[in-house]
CSV table of C-alpha atoms in Angstrom, one decimal:
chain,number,residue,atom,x,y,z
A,25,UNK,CA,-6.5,-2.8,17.4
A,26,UNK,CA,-4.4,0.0,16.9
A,27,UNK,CA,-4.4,2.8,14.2
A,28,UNK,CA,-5.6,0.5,10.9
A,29,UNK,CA,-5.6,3.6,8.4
A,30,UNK,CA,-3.3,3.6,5.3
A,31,UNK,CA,-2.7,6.2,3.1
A,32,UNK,CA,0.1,4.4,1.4
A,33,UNK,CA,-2.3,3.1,-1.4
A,34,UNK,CA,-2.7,3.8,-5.0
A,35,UNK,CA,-6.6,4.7,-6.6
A,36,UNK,CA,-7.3,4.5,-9.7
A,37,UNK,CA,-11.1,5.7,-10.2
A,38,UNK,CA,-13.5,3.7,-12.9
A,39,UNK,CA,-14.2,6.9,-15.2
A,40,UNK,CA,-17.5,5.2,-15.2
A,41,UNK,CA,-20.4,3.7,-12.4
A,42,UNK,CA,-22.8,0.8,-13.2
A,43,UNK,CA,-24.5,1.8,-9.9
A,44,UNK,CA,-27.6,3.5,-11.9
A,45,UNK,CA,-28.0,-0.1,-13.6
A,46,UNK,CA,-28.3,-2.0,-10.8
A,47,UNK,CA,-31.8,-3.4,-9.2
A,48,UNK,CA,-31.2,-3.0,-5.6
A,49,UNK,CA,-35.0,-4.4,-4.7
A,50,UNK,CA,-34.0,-7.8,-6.7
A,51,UNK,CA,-30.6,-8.4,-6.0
A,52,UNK,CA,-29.2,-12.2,-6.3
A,53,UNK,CA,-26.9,-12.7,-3.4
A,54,UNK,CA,-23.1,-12.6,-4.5
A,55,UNK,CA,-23.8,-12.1,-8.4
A,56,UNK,CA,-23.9,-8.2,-8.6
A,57,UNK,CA,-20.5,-6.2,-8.2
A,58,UNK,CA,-19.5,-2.8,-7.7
A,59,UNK,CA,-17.0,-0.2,-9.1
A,60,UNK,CA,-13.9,-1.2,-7.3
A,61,UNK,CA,-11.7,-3.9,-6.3
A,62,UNK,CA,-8.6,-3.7,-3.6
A,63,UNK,CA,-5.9,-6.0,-5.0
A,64,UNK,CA,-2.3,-5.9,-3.6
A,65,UNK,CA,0.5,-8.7,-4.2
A,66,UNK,CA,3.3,-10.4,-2.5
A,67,UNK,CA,6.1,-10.3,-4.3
A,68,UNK,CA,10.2,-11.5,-2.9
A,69,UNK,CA,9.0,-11.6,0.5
A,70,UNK,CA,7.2,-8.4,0.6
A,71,UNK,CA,3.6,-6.8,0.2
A,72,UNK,CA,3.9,-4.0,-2.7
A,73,UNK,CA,1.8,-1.0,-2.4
A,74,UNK,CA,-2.0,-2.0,-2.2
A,75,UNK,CA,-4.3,-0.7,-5.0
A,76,UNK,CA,-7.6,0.0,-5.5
A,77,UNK,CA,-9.0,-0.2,-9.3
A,78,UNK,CA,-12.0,-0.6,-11.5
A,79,UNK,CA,-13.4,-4.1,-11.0
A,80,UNK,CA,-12.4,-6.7,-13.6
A,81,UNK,CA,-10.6,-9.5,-15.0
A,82,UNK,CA,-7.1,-10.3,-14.3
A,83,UNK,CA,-4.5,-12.9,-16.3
A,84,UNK,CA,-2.9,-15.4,-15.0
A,85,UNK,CA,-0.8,-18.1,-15.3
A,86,UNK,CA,-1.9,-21.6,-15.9
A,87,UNK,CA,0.6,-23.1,-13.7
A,88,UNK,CA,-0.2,-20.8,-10.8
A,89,UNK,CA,-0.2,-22.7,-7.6
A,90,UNK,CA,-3.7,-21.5,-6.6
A,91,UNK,CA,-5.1,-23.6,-9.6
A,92,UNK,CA,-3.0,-26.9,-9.0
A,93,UNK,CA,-2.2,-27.1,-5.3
A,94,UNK,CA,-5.3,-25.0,-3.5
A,95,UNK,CA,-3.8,-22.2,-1.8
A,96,UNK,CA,-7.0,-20.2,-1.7
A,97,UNK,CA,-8.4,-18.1,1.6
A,98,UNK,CA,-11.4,-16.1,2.1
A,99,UNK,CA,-13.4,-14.3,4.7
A,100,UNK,CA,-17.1,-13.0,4.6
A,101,UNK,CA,-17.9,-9.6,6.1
A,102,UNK,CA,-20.8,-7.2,6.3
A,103,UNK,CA,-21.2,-3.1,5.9
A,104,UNK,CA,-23.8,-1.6,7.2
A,105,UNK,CA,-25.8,2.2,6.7
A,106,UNK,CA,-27.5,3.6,9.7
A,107,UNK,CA,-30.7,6.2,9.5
A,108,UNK,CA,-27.9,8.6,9.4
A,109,UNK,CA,-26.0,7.7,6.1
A,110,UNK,CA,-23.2,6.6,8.1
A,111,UNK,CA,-21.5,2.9,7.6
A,112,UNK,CA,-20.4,0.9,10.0
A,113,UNK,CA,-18.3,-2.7,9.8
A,114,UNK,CA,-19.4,-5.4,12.4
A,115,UNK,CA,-16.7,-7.0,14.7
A,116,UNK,CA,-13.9,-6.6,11.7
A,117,UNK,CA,-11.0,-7.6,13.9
A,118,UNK,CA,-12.4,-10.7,14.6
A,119,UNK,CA,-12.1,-11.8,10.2
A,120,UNK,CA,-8.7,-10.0,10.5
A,121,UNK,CA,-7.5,-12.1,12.9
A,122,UNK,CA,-9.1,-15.6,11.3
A,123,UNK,CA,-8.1,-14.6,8.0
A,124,UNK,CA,-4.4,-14.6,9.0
A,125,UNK,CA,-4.4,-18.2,11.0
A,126,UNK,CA,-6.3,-19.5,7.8
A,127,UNK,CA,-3.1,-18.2,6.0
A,128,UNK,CA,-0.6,-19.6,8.4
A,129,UNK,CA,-2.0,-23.3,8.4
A,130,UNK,CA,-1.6,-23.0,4.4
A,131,UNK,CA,1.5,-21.8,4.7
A,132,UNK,CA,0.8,-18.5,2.9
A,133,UNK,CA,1.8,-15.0,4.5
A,134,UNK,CA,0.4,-12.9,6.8
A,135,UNK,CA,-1.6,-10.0,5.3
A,136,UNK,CA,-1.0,-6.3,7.7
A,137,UNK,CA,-3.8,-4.8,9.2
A,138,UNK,CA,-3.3,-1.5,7.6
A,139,UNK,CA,-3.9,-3.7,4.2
A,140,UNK,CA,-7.0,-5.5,5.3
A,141,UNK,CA,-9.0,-3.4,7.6
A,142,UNK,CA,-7.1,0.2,6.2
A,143,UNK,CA,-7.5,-0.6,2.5
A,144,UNK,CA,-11.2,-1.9,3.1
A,145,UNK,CA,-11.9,1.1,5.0
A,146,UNK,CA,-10.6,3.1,1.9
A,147,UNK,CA,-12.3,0.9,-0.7
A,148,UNK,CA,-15.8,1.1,0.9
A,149,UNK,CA,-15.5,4.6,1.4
A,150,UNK,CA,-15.0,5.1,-2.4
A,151,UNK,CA,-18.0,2.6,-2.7
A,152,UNK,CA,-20.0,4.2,-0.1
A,153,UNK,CA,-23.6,4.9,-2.2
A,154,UNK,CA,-23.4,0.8,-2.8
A,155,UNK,CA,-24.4,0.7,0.9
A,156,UNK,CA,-28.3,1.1,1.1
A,157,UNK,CA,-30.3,1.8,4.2
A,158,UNK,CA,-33.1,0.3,5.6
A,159,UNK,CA,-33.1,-3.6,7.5
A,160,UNK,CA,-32.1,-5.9,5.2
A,161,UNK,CA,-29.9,-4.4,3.4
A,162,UNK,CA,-25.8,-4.9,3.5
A,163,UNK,CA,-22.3,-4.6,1.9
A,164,UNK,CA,-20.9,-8.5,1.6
A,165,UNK,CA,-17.2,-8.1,1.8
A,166,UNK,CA,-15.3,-10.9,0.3
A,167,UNK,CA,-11.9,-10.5,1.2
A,168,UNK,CA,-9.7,-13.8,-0.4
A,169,UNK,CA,-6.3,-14.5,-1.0
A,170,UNK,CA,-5.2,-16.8,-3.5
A,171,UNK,CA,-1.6,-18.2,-4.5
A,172,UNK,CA,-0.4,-16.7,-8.2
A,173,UNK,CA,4.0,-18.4,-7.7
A,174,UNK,CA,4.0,-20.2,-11.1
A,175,UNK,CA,5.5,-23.7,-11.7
A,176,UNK,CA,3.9,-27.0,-11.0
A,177,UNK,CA,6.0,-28.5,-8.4
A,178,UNK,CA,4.6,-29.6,-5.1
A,179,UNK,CA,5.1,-26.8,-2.7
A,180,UNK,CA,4.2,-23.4,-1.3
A,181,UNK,CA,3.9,-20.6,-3.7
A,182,UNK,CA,6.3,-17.4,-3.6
A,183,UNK,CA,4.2,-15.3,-4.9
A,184,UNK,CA,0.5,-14.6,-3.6
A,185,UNK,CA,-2.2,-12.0,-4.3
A,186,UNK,CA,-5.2,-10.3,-1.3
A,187,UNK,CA,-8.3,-8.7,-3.0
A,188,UNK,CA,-11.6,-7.3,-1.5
A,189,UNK,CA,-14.5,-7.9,-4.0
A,190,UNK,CA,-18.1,-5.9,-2.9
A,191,UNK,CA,-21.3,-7.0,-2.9
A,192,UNK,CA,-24.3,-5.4,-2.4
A,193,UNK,CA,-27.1,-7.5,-0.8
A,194,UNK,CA,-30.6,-8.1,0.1
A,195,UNK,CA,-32.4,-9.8,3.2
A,196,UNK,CA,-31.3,-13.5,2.8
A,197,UNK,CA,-33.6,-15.6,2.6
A,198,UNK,CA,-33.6,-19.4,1.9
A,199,UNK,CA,-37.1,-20.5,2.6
A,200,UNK,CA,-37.4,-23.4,4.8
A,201,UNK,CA,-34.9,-25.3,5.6
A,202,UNK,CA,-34.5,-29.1,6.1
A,203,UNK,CA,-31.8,-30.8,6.8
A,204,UNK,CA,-29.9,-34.6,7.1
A,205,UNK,CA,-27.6,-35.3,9.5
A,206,UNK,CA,-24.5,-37.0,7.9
A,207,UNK,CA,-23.2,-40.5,8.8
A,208,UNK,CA,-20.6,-40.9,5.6
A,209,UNK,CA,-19.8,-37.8,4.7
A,210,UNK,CA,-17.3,-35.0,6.4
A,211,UNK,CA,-16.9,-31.9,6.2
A,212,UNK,CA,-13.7,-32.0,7.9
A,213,UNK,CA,-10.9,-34.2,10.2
A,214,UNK,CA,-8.8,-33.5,12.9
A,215,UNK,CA,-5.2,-32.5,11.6
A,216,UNK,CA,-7.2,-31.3,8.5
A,217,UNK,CA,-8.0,-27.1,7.6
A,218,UNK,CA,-11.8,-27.5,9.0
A,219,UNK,CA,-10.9,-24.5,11.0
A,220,UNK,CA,-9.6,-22.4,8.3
A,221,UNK,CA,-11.5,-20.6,5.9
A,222,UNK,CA,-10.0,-22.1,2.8
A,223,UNK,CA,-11.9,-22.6,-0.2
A,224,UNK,CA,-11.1,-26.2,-0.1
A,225,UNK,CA,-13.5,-26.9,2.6
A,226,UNK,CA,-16.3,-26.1,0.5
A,227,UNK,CA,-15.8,-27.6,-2.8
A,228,UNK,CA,-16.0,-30.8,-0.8
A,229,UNK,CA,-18.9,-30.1,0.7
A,230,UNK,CA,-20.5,-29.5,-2.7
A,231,UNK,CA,-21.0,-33.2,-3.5
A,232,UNK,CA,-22.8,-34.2,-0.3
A,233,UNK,CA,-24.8,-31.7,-0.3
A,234,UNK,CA,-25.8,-32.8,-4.5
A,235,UNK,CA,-26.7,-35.9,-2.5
A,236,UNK,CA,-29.2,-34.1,0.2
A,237,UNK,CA,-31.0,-31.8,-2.2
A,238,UNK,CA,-31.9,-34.9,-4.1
A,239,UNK,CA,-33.5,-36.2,-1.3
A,240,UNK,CA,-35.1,-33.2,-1.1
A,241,UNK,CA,-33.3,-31.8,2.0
A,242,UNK,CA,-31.2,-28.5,1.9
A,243,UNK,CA,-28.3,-29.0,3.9
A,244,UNK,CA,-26.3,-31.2,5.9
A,245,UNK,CA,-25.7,-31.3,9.6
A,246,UNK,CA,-22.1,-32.4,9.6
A,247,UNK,CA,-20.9,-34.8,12.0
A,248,UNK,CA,-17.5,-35.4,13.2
A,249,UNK,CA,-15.4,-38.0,11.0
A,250,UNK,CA,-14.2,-40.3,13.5
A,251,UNK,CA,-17.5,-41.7,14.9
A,252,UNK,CA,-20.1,-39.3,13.4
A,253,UNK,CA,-21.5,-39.4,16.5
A,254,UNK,CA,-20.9,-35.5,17.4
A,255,UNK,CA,-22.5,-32.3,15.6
A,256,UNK,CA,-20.3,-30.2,14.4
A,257,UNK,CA,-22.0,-27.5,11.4
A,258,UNK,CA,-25.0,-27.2,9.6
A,259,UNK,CA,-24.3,-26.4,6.0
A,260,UNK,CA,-21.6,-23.8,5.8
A,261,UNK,CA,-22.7,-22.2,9.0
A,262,UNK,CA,-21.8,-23.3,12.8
A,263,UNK,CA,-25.4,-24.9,14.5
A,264,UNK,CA,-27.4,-24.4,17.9
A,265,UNK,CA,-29.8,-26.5,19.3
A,266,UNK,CA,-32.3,-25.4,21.7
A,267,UNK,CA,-33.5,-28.0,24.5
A,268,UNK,CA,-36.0,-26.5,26.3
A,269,UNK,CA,-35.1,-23.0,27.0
A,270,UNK,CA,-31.0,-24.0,27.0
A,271,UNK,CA,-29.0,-23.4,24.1
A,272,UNK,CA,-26.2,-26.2,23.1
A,273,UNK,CA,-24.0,-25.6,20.4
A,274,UNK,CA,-20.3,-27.5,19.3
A,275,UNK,CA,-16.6,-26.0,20.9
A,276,UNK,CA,-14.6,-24.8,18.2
A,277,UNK,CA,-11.6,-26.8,17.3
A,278,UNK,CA,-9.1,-28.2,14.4
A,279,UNK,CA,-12.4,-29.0,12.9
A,280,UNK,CA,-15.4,-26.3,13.5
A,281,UNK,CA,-14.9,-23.0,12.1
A,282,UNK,CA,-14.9,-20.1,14.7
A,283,UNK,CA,-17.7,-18.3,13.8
A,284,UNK,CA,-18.1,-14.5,14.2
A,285,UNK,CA,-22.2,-14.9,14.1
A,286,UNK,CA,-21.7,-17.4,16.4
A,287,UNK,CA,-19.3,-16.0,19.2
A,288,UNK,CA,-21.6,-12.9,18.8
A,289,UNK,CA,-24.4,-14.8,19.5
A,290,UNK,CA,-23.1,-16.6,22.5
A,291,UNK,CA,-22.0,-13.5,24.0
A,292,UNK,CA,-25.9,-11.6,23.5
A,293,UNK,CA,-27.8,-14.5,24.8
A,294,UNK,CA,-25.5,-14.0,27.9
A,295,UNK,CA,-26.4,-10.8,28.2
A,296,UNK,CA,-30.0,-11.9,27.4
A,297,UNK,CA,-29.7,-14.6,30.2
A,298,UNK,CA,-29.7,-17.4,28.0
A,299,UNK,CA,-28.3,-19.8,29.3
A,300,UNK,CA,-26.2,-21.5,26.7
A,301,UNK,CA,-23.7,-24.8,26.9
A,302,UNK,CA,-20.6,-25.0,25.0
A,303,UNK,CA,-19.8,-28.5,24.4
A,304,UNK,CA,-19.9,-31.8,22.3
A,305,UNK,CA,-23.5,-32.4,20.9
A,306,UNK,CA,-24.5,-36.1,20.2
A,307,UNK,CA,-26.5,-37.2,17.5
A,308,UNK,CA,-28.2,-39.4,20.1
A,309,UNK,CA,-29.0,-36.3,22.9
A,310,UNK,CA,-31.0,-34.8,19.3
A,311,UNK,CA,-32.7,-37.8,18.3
A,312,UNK,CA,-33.8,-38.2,22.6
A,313,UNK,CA,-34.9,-34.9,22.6
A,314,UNK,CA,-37.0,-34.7,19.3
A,315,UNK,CA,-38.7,-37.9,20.4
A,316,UNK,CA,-39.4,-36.6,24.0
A,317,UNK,CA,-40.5,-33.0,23.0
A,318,UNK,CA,-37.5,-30.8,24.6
A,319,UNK,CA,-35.8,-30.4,21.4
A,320,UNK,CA,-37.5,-27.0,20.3
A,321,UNK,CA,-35.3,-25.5,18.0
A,322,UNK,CA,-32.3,-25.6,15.7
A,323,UNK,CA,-30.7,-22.9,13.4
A,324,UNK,CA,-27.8,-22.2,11.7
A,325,UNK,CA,-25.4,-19.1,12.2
A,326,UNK,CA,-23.0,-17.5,9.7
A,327,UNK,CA,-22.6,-14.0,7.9
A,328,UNK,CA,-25.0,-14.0,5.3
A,329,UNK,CA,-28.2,-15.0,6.7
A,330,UNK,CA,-27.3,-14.1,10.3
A,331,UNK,CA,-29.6,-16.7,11.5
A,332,UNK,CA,-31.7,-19.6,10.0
A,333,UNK,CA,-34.0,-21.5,11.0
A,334,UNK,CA,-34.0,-25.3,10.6
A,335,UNK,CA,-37.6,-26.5,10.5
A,336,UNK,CA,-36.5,-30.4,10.6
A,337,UNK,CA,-34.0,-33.2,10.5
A,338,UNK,CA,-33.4,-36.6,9.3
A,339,UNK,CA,-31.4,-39.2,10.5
A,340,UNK,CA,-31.2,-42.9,9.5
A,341,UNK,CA,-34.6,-42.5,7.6
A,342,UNK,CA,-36.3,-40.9,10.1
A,343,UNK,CA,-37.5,-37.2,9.7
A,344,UNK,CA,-38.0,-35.3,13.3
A,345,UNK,CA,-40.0,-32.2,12.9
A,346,UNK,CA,-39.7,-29.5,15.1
A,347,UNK,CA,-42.5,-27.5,16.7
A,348,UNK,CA,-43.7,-24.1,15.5
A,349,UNK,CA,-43.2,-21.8,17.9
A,350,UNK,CA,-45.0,-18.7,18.6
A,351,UNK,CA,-41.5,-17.0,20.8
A,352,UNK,CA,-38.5,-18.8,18.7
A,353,UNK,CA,-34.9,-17.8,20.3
A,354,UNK,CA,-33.7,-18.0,17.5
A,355,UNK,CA,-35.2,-15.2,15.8
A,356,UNK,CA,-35.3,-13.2,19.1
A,357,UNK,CA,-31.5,-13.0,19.0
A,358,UNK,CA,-31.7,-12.6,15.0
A,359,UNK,CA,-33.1,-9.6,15.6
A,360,UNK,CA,-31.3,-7.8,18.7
A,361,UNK,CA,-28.3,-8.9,16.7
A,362,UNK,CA,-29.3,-7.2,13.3
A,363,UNK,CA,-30.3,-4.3,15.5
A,364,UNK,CA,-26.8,-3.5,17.1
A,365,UNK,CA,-25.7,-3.7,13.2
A,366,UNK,CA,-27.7,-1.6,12.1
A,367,UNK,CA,-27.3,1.0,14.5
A,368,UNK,CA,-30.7,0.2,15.6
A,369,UNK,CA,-29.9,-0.4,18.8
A,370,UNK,CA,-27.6,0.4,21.5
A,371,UNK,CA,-23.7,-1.5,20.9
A,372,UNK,CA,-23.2,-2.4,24.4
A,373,UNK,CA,-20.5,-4.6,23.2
A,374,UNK,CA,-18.5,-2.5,21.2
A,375,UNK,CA,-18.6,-4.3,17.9
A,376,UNK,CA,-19.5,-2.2,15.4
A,377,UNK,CA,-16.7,0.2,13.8
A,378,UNK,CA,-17.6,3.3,11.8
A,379,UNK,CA,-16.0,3.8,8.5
């Protein structure tokens, strides 16, 4: 990445900060905002000047396209304070560059990097003090882009508008988590926008899910739609399976979302010597390994809870529990992970980027 700064932006300050209101030991993830908000529009085939501005409401149309036709992106990022009040971004290029082949497969325009990564730079500067020290605690950055063209016809908008929204955050923590691997349901097919982060995807996992709490599981493994014969994700978050002291986990593709956790995590246990296979995952491989003992671990990787443990699995009635183990992999990379975030540890990768 070259030279991301911008100074071609426009600030307007809140008079005002709701900082010295906020509970920062008993924070609900994603429901607590801070000052400021990055908005910038695209407007006859050109980004106008980005600015940053109190956080609040905005109007807009009824017909706009987002509403009708589901041109919505997002990414999910973390910020990060070290002992030394300094904050640091982890891997950013990495949602700069997925955030912009989400927007080409909806046929939405590129954003710059100087209006991403420059303007988030800028904005979490201003909102630096929202940044608290201490493991456990983070910045969620929600950077989305949403289409705001008016007019109800069938096609692309002309018109579309990037924000950054902030977040401060706590330790994430979901308790334990069981899950059911799907055999209807999909998250995604190929052709489809599985590998985009478009807000799409999720809605329609929202219903399958209903499903799985009823039964009194948390999540869903999804399987692949043609044959569900394949693993693919585990909730909204990419999935590993530990076989004895290997790690397997799904290739990307049209319909797997390329995960920064999990690319990160491929690339520490290499460093860590853990071995780890990229490739197709059968439902059946999983069900012979639970029932012959290899099958030590699964977890989940994605932003917000880095890691997480799945303590079991269901499949066609059948619940598989998995051991308790006294040296889990999973939470040995969570936390040599966390570490080089947190400036805890040495970045031997160069990931992390100062602000």
């Amino acid at each position: 990445m070259g030279d991301n700064s911008t100074s071609d932006i426009i600030i307007n300050k809140s008079a005002t900060s709701h900082i010295g209101a906020v509970d920062f030991e008993n924070l609900s993830f994603g429901n607590t905002f801070t000052d400021h908000m990055l908005v910038c529009d695209f407007r006859n085939g050109a980004w106008e000047k980005p600015v940053i501005k109190p956080y609040e409401p905005f109007l807009i149309d009824p017909s706009a396209k987002v509403f009708h036709y589901g041109q919505a992106i997002f990414e999910g990022m973390k910020a990060y304070k070290d002992t030394n009040d300094d904050v640091w971004l982890f891997r950013p290029e990495e949602n700069f560059d997925r955030f912009n082949k989400s927007a080409e497969r909806l046929a939405m325009p590129s954003v710059p990097e100087e209006v991403f990564i420059g303007g988030m730079k800028k904005l979490i500067e201003i909102e630096k003090e929202w940044v608290k020290k201490g493991l456990g605690n983070s910045l969620y950055i929600r950077p989305f882009m949403i289409a705001i063209g008016s007019g109800v016809i069938a096609a692309p908008s002309t018109q579309y508008r990037f924000m950054i929204i902030l977040s401060p955050a706590r330790s994430y923590y979901s308790g334990e988590v069981k899950v059911i691997i799907a055999e209807h349901y999909s998250r995604a097919a190929n052709g489809g926008i599985g590998a985009a982060k478009a807000a799409g995807n999720y809605s329609a996992q929202f219903y399958p899910t209903k499903l799985a709490n009823e039964m009194g599981y948390q999540q869903i493994i999804w399987t692949d739609d043609a044959t569900h014969t394949k693993l693919e994700e585990a909730g909204t978050m990419n999935v590993f399976f530990r076989i004895n002291d290997t790690l397997y986990t799904a290739p990307v593709s049209e319909r797997i979302l390329d995960g920064v956790t999990r690319k990160s995590i491929i690339e520490l246990a290499a460093r860590e010597n853990i071995k780890v296979e990229v490739r197709p995952v059968l439902v059946s491989e999983l069900i012979e390994a639970a029932d012959n003992g290899s099958l030590k671990e699964i977890f989940g990787a994605g932003t917000a809870a880095v890691i997480n443990p799945i303590v079991g699995f269901s499949y066609q009635d059948k619940y598989h529990e998995l051991p308790k183990l006294e040296n889990s992999m999973a939470l040995e990379l969570k936390e040599k992970l966390t570490n080089i975030q947190y400036k805890v540890a040495e970045d031997t990768f160069g990931w992390t980027v100062k602000i």
